Tab-separated table of C-alpha atoms and ligand atoms in Angstrom:
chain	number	residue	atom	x	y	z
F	18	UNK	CA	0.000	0.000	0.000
F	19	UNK	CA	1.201	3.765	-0.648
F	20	UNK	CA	1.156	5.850	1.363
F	21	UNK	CA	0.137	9.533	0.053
F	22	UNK	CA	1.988	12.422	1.630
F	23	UNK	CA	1.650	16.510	1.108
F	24	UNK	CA	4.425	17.774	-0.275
F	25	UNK	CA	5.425	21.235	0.286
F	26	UNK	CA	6.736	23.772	-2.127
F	27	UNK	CA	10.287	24.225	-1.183
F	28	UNK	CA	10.511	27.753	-0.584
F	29	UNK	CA	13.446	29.926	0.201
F	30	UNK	CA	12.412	31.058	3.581
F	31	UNK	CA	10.108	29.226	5.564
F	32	UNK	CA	9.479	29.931	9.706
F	33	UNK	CA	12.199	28.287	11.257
F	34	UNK	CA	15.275	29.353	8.822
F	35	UNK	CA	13.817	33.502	8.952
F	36	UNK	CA	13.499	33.281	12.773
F	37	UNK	CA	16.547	31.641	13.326
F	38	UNK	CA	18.563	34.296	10.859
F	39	UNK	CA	16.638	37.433	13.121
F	40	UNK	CA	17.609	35.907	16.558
F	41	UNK	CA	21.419	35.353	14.691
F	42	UNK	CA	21.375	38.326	13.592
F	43	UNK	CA	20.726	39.997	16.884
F	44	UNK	CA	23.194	38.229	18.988
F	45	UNK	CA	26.051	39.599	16.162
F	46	UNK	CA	24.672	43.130	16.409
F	47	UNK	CA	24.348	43.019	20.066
F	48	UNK	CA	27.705	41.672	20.614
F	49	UNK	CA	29.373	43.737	18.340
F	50	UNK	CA	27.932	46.659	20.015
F	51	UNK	CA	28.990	45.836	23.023
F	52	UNK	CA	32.778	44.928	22.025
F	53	UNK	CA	32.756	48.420	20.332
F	54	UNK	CA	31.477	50.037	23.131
F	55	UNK	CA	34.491	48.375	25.068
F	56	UNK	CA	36.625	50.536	23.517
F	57	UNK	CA	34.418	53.532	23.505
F	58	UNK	CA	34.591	53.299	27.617
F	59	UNK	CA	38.193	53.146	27.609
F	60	UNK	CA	38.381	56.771	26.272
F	61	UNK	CA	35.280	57.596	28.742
F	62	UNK	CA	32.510	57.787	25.301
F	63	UNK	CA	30.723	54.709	25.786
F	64	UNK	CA	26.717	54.159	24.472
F	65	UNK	CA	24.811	54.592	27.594
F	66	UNK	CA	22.327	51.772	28.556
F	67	UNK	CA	24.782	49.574	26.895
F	68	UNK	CA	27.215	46.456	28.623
F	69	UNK	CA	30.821	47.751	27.745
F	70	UNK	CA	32.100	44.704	29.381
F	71	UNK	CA	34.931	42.715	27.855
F	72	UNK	CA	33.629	39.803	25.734
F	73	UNK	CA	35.358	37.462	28.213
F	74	UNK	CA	32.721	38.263	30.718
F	75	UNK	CA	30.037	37.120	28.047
F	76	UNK	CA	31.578	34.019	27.025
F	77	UNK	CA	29.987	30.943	28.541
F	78	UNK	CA	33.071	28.919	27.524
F	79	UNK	CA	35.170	31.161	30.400
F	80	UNK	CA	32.859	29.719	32.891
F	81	UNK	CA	33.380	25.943	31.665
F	82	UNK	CA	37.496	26.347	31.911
F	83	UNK	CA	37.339	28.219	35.138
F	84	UNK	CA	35.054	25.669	36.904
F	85	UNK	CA	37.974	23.730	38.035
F	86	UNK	CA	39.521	26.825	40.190
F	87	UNK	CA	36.310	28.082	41.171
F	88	UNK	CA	35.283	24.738	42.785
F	89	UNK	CA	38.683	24.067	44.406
F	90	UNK	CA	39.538	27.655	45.305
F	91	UNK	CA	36.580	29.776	44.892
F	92	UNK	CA	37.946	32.068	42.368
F	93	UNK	CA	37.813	32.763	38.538
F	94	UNK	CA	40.476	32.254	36.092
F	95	UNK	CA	42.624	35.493	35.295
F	96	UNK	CA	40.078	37.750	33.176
F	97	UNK	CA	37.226	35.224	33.157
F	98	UNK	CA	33.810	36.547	35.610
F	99	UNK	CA	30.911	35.073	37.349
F	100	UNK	CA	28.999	36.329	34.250
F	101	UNK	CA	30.600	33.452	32.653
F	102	UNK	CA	29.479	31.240	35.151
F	103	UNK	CA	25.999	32.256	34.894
F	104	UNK	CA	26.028	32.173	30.776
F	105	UNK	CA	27.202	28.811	31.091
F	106	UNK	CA	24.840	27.083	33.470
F	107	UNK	CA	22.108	28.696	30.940
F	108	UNK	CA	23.931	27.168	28.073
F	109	UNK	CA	23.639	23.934	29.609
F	110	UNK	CA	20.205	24.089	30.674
F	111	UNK	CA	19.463	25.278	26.975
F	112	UNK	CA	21.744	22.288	26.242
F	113	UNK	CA	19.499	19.366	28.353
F	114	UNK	CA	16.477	20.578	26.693
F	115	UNK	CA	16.862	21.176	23.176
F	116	UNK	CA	20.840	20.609	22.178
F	117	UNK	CA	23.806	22.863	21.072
F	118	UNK	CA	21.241	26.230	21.380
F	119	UNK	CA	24.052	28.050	21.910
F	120	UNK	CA	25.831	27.131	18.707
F	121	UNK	CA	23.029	27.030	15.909
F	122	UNK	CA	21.101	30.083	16.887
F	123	UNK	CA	23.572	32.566	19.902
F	124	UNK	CA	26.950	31.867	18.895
F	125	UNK	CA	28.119	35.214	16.759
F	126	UNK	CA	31.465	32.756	15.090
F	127	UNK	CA	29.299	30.224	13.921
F	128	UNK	CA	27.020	32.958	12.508
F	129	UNK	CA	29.783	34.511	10.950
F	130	UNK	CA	30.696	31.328	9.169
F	131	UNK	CA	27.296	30.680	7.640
F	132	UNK	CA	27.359	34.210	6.202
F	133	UNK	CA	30.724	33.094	4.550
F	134	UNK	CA	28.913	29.635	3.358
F	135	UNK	CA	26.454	31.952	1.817
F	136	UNK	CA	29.035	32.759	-0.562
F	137	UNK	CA	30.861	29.275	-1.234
F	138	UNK	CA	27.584	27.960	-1.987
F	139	UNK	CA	27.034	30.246	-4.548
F	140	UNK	CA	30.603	29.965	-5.915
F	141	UNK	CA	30.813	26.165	-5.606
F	142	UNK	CA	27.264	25.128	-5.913
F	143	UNK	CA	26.647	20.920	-4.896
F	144	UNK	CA	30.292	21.015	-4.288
F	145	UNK	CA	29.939	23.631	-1.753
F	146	UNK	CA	30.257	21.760	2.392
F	147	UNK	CA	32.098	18.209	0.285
F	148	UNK	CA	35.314	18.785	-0.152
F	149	UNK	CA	36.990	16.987	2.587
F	150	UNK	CA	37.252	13.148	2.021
F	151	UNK	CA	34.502	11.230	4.114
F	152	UNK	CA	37.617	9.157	5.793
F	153	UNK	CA	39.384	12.440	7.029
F	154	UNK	CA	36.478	14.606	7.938
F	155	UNK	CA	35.501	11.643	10.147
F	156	UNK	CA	38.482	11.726	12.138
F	157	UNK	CA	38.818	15.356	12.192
F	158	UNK	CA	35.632	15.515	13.606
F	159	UNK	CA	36.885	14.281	17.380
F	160	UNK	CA	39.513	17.112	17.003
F	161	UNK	CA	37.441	19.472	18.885
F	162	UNK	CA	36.875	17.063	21.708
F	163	UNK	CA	41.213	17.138	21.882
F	164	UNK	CA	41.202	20.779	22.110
F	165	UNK	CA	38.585	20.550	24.992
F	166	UNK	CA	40.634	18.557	26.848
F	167	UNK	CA	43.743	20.170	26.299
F	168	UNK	CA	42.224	23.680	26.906
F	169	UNK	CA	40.987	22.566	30.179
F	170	UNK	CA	43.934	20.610	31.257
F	171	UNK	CA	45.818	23.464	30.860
F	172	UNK	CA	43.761	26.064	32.097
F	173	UNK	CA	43.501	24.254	35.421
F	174	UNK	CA	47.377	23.547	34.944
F	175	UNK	CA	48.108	27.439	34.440
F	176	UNK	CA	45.621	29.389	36.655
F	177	UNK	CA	45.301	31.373	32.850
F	178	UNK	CA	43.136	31.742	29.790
F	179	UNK	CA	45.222	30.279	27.902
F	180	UNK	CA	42.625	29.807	25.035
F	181	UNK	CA	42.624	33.440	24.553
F	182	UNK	CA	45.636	32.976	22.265
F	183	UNK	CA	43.896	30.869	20.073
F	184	UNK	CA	40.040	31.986	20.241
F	185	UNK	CA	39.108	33.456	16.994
F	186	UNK	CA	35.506	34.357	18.578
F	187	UNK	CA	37.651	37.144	20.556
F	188	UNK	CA	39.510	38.060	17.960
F	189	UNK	CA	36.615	39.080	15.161
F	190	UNK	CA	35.065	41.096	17.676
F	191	UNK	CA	39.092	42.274	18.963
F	192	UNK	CA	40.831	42.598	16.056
F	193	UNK	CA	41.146	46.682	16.067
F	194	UNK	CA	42.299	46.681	19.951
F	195	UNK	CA	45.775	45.420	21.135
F	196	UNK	CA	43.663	43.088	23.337
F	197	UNK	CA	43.788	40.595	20.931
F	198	UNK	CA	46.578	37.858	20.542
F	199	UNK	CA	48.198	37.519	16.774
F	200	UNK	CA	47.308	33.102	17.035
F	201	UNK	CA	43.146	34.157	17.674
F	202	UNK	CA	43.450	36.594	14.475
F	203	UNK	CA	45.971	33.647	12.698
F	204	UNK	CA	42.682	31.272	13.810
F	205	UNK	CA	40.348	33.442	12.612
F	206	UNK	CA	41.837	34.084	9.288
F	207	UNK	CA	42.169	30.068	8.508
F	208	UNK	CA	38.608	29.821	9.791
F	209	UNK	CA	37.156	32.856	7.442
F	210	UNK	CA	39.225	31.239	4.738
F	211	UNK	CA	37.862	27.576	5.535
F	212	UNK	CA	34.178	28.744	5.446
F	213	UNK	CA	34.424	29.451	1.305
F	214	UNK	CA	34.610	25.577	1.181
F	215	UNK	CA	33.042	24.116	4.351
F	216	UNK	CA	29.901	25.145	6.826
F	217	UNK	CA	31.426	25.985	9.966
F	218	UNK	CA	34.714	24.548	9.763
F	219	UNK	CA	35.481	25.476	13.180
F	220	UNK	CA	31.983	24.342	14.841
F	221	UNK	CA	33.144	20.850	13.104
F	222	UNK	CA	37.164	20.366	13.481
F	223	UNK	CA	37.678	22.819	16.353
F	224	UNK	CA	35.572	24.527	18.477
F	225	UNK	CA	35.613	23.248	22.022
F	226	UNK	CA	32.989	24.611	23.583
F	227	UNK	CA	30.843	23.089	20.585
F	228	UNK	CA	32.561	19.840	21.246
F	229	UNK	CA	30.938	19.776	25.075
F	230	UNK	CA	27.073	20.901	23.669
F	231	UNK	CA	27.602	18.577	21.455
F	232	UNK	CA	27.287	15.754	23.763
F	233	UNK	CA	23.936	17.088	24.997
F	234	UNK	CA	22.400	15.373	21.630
F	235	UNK	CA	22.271	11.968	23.460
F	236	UNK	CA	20.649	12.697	26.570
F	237	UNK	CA	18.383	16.161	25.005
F	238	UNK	CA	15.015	15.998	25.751
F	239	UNK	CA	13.331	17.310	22.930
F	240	UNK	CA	14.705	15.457	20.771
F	241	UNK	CA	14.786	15.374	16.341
F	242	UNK	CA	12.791	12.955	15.054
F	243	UNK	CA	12.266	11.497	11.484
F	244	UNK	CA	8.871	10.290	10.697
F	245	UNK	CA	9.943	7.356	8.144
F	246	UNK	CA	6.068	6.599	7.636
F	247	UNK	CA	6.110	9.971	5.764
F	248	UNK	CA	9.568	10.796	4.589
F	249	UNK	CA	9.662	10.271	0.491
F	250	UNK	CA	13.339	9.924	1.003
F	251	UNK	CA	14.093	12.635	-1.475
F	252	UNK	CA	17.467	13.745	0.965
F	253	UNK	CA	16.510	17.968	0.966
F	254	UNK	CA	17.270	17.307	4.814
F	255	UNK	CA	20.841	15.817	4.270
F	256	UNK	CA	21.492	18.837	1.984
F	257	UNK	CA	20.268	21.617	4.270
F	258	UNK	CA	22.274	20.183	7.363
F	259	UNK	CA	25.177	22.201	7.545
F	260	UNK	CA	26.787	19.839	9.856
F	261	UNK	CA	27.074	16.738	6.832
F	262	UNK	CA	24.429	14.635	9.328
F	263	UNK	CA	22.511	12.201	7.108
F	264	UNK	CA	19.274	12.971	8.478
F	265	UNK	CA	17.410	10.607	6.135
F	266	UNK	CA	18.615	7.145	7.461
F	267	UNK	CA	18.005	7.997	11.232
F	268	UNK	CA	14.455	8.052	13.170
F	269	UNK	CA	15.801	9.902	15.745
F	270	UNK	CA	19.162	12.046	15.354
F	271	UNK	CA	21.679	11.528	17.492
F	272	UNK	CA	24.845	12.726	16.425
F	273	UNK	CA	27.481	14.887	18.520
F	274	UNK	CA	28.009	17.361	15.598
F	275	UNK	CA	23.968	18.645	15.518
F	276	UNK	CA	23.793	21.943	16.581
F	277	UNK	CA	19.930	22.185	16.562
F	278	UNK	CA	19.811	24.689	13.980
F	279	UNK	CA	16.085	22.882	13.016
F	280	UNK	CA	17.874	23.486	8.831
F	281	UNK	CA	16.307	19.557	8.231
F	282	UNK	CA	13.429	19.997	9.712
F	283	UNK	CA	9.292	20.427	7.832
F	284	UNK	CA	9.352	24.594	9.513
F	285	UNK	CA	12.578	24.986	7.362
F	286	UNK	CA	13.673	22.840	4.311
F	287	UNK	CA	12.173	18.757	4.405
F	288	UNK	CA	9.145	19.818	1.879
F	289	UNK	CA	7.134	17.115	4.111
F	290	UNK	CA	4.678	18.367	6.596
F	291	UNK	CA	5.575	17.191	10.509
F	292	UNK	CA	7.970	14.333	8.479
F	293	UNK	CA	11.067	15.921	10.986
F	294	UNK	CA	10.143	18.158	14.139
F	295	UNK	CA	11.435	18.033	17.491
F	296	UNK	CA	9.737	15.808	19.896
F	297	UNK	CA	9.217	15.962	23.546
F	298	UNK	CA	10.963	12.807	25.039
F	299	UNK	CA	8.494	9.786	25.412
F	300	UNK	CA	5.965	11.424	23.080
F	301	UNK	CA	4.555	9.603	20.731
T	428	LIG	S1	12.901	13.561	6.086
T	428	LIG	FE1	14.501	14.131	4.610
T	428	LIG	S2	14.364	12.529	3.065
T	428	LIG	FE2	12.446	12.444	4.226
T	428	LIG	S3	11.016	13.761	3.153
T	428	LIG	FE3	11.974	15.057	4.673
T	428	LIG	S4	13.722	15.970	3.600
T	428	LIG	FE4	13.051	14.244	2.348
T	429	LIG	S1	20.542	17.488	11.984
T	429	LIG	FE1	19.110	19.175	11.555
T	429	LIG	S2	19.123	20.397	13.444
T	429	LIG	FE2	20.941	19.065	13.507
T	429	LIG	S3	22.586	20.301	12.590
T	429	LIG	FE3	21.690	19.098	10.923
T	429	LIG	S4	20.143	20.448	10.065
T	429	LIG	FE4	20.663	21.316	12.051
């Protein structure tokens, strides 16, 4: 027996990809304003009514790597606040419920390397997000999950932030201040160079806050499901995912790399209706 499905119209913006690119777009503006305004205070002409806090303060990784020395001595990591702190337990409550949040929708770097992929898609086309050989980008994948480690092995080890010299997030909202450290700039360079072939090359080989939300997508619990009694396996979800996940074999997606961006799902580019949604866990 078949099965008759409607099949939406793909369109070029449906609900969930406009939303998503307004609350993006927000987060850059707002945290650009606020880095500017940084510098604005330091010669005593900041906005009023505006934060003109350094982005360290704002950076919910700072509270993961300071963790250590705040529960075994009570204070923060060298330039990292309780702000941090606070951002982070709110990333990973965001992070319990629906996923990396944080990286598909807040996150100003990954937004900044979509914006790029705008661009390699239209220059490469299919080709675009495919260049790097299945066996490789597999393995490169658990990078990030290295750099975790390392970063918080040897923040604990140096009582520093020593990821400062390497965060390109810092540096694309630094990069006219002497703040900023010449390897975060180096990063950010490869990574803005990266993005004309690959979506978020650093979300995928690097980042290591991205690398801890990512773990969220096996215990989440609203969780992405795949309706196979619907899906006419035509693979539009595979395509949107910026992440490579093959959406279209799985009933339920559970990969590390998802960053709950919702690209697969029937509000944004799967021209089935409720064929992939989120789902409370245990709902039917
Ligand atoms: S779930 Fe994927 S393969 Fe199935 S109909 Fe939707 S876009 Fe096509
Ligand atoms: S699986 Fe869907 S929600 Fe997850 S990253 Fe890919 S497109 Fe985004």
């Amino acid at each position: 027996m078949t099965i008759s499905v409607p099949v939406q119209k793909p369109t070029r913006s449906r609900k969930a990809n406009w939303i998503r690119g307004w609350v993006q777009l927000f987060f850059f503006v707002l945290i650009t304003l606020i880095a500017v305004n940084h510098t604005l205070a330091e010669t005593g002409k900041d906005i009023p009514f505006l934060s003109s806090v350094s982005l360290h303060a704002l950076c919910p990784f700072g509270g993961v790597v300071t963790l250590y020395q705040f529960i075994t001595t009570g204070t923060f990591v060298q330039k990292v606040h309780q702000s941090s702190l606070i951002l982070m337990i709110i990333g990973l409550v965001l992070a319990i419920f629906a996923g990396p949040v944080f990286c598909g929708w807040v996150c100003p770097l990954g937004t900044f390397q979509e914006w790029i992929a705008k661009l390699g898609k239209k220059i490469f086309k299919r080709r675009y997000n495919h260049f790097v050989p299945a066996k490789i980008d597999r393995v490169l994948r658990y990078l990030r999950y290295v750099m975790l480690i390392s970063v918080i092995y040897m923040t604990a080890k140096s009582l520093t932030l020593v990821f400062a010299d390497i965060d390109p997030y810092y540096a694309l909202f630094n990069f006219w201040t002497s703040e900023v450290a010449i390897g975060g700039v180096i990063v950010l360079v490869v990574t803005m160079l990266a993005s004309f072939f690959i979506e978020r090359p650093w979300c995928k080989y690097a980042c290591p806050y991205g690398a801890l939300q990512g773990l969220f997508n096996f215990v989440r619990v609203a969780k992405l499901r795949r309706n196979i009694p619907t899906c006419i396996n035509c693979k539009v979800c595979d395509k949107a995912c910026p992440m490579n996940i093959e959406v279209s074999t799985a009933s339920i997606v559970r990969n590390h790399q998802c960053i709950s961006c919702m690209e697969c799902t029937s509000d944004a580019h799967c021209p089935v209706p409720a064929t992939i949604d989120f789902v409370i866990r245990g709902s039917k």
